[in-house]
Short mmCIF file of C-alpha atoms in Angstrom, two decimals:
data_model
loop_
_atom_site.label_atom_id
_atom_site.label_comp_id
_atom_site.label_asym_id
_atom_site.label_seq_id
_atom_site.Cartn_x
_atom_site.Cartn_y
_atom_site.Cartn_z
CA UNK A 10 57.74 -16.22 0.37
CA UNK A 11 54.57 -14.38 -0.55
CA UNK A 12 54.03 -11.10 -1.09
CA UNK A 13 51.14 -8.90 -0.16
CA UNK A 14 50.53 -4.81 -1.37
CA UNK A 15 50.98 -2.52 1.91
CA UNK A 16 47.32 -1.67 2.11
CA UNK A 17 46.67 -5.07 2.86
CA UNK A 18 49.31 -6.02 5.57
CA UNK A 19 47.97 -5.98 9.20
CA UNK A 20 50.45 -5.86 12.27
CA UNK A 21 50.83 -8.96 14.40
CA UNK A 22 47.64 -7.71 16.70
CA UNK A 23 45.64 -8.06 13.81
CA UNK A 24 44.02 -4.49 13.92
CA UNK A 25 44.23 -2.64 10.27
CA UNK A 26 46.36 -0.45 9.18
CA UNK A 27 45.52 3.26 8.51
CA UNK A 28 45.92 3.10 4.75
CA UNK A 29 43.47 0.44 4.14
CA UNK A 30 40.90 1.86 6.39
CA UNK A 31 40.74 4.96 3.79
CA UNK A 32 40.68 2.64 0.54
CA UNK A 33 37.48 1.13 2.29
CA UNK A 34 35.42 4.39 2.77
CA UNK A 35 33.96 4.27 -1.12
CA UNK A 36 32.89 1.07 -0.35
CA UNK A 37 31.09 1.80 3.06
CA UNK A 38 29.59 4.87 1.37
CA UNK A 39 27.93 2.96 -1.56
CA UNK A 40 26.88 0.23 0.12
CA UNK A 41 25.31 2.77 3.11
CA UNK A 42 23.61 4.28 0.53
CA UNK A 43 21.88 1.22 -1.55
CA UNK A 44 20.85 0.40 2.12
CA UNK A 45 19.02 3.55 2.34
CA UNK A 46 17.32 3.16 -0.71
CA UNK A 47 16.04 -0.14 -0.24
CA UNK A 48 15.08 1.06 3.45
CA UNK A 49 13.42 3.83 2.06
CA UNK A 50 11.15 1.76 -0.54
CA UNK A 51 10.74 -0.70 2.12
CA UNK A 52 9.34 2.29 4.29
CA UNK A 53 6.91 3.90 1.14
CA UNK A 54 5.67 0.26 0.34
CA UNK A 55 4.23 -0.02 4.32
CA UNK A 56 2.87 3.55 4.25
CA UNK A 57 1.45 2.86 0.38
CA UNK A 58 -0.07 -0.40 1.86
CA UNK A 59 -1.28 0.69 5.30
CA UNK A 60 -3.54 4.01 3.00
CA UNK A 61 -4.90 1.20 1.25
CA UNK A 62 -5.81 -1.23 4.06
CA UNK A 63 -7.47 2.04 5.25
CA UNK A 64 -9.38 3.17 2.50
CA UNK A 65 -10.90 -0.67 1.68
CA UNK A 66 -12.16 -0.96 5.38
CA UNK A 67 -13.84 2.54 4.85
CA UNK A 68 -15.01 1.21 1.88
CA UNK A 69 -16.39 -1.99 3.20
CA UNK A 70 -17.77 -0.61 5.93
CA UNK A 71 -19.71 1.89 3.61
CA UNK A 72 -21.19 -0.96 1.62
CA UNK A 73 -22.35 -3.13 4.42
CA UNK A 74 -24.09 0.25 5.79
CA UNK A 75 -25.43 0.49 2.26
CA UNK A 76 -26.57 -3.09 2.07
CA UNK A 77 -28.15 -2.53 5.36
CA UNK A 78 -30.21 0.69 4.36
CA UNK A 79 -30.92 -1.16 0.77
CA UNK A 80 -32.47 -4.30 2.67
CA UNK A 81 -34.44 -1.85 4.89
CA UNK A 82 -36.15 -0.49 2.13
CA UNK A 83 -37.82 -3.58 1.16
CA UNK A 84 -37.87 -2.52 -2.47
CA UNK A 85 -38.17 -5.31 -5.30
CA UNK A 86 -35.26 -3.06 -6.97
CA UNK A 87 -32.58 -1.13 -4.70
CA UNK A 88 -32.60 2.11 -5.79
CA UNK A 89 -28.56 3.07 -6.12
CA UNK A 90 -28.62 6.90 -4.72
CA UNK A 91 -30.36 5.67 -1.59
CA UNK A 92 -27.40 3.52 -1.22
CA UNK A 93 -25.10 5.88 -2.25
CA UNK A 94 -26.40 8.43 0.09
CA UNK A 95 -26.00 6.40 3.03
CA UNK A 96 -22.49 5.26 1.93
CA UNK A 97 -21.39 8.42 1.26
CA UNK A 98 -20.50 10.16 5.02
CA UNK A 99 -18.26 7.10 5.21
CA UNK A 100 -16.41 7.39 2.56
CA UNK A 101 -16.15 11.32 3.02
CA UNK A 102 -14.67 10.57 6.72
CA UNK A 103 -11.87 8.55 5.00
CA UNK A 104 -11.15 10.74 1.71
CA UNK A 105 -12.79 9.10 -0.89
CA UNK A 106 -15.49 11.82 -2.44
CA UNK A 107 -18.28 11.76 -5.53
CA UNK A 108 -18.49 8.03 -4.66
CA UNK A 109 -21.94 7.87 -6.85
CA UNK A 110 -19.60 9.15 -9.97
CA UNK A 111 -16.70 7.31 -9.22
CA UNK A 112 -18.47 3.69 -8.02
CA UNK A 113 -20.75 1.05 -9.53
CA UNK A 114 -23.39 -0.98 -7.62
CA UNK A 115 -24.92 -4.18 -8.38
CA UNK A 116 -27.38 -5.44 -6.59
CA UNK A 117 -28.58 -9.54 -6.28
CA UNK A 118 -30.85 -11.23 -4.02
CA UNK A 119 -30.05 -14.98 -2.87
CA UNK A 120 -32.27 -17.70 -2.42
CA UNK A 121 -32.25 -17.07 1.51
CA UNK A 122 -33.34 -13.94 1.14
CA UNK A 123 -30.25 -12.13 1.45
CA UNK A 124 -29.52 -8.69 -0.23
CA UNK A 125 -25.85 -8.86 -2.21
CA UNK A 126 -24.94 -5.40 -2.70
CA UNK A 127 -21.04 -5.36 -4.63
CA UNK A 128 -19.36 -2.13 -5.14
CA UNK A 129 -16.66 -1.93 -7.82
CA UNK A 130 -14.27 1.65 -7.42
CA UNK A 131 -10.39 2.11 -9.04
CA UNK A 132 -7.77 2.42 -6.39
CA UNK A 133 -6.49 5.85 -7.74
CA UNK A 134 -10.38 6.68 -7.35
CA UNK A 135 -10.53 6.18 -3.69
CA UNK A 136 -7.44 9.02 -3.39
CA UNK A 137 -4.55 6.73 -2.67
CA UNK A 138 -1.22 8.09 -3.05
CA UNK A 139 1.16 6.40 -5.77
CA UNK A 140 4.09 6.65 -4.57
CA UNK A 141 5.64 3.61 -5.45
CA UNK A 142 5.47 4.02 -9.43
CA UNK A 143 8.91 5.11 -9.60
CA UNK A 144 9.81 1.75 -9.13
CA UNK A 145 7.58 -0.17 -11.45
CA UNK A 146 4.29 -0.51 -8.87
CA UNK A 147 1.51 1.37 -10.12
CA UNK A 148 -2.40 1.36 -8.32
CA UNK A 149 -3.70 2.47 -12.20
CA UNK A 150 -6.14 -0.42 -13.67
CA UNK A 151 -6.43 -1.72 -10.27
CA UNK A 152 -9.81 -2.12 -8.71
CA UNK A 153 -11.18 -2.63 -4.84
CA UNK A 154 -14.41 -5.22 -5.30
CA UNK A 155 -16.57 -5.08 -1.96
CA UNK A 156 -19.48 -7.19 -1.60
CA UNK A 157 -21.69 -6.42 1.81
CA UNK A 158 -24.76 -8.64 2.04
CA UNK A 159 -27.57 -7.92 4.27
CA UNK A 160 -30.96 -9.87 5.48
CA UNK A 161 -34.22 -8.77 4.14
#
C-alpha cells in the first residue's frame, strides 16, 4: 500500500484539501508576478514601437514634402536649408526639432529625371523614448534612412 504526505491527499470528491491550497499560494504569487513582468515589457515594446512607427511616417512625410519643394526649385544643386525649411513644420508637429542640426541630406538625380532626396537622422535624435534598455534593447547607433523622390 502506498503512502502519500497529508497535503497531498484529496477526499473521494476529488476537491483539495485546505492544507494544500495554502502550500500553493507562493507558487501562484511568483508565477502571477513573472506574468506581469513579461505583460508589462510586452506592453512598453508596443508603445516603444507604435512612437517609432509615428515619428518615421512624420519623417517620411517631411522628406517627400522636401523632395517636392527641392524638385520645384529647378536648381542644378538642391540647396539643403530650402529643404530643411520646408521639412521642418512637419517634423515640429510630431516632436522631432533642429532637424537641419540633427539630419543629413543627400541629394541624386536619376536618369528619368527624378529628384532622390535621402535623409539620414539617429532614432534617439527624432525624441523617441528608450524605455526598453533595461532589458537589453537600446535605439542608440540606430538610424531611420528615408528616401522621398520627386519629378522634375
Amino acid at each position: 500500500m502506498k503512502t502519500r504526505l497529508r497535503t497531498q491527499m484529496t477526499p473521494r470528491d476529488g476537491r483539495v484539501r485546505r492544507s494544500a491550497r495554502k502550500s500553493r499560494r507562493g507558487a501562484m504569487t511568483i508565477e502571477a508576478l513573472l506574468s506581469l513582468f513579461v505583460l508589462t515589457i510586452g506592453a512598453l515594446a508596443v508603445a516603444n514601437f507604435t512612437i517609432v512607427s509615428l515619428k518615421l511616417t512624420a519623417l517620411q512625410t517631411a522628406v517627400v514634402a522636401g523632395a517636392r519643394q527641392a524638385a520645384l526649385a529647378n536648381l542644378t544643386v538642391p540647396r539643403a536649408d530650402a529643404t530643411f525649411a520646408v521639412m521642418q513644420p512637419i517634423c515640429s508637429a510630431h516632436g522631432i526639432s533642429d532637424l537641419s542640426s540633427k539630419a543629413t541630406l543627400s541629394f541624386s538625380t536619376s536618369g528619368s529625371g527624378q529628384l532622390v532626396v535621402v535623409c539620414e537622422i539617429g532614432v534617439s535624435d527624432c525624441g523617441v523614448p528608450n524605455w526598453l534598455a533595461p532589458f537589453g534593447f537600446s535605439w542608440t547607433g540606430r538610424v531611420f534612412h528615408v528616401v522621398g523622390v520627386s519629378q522634375t
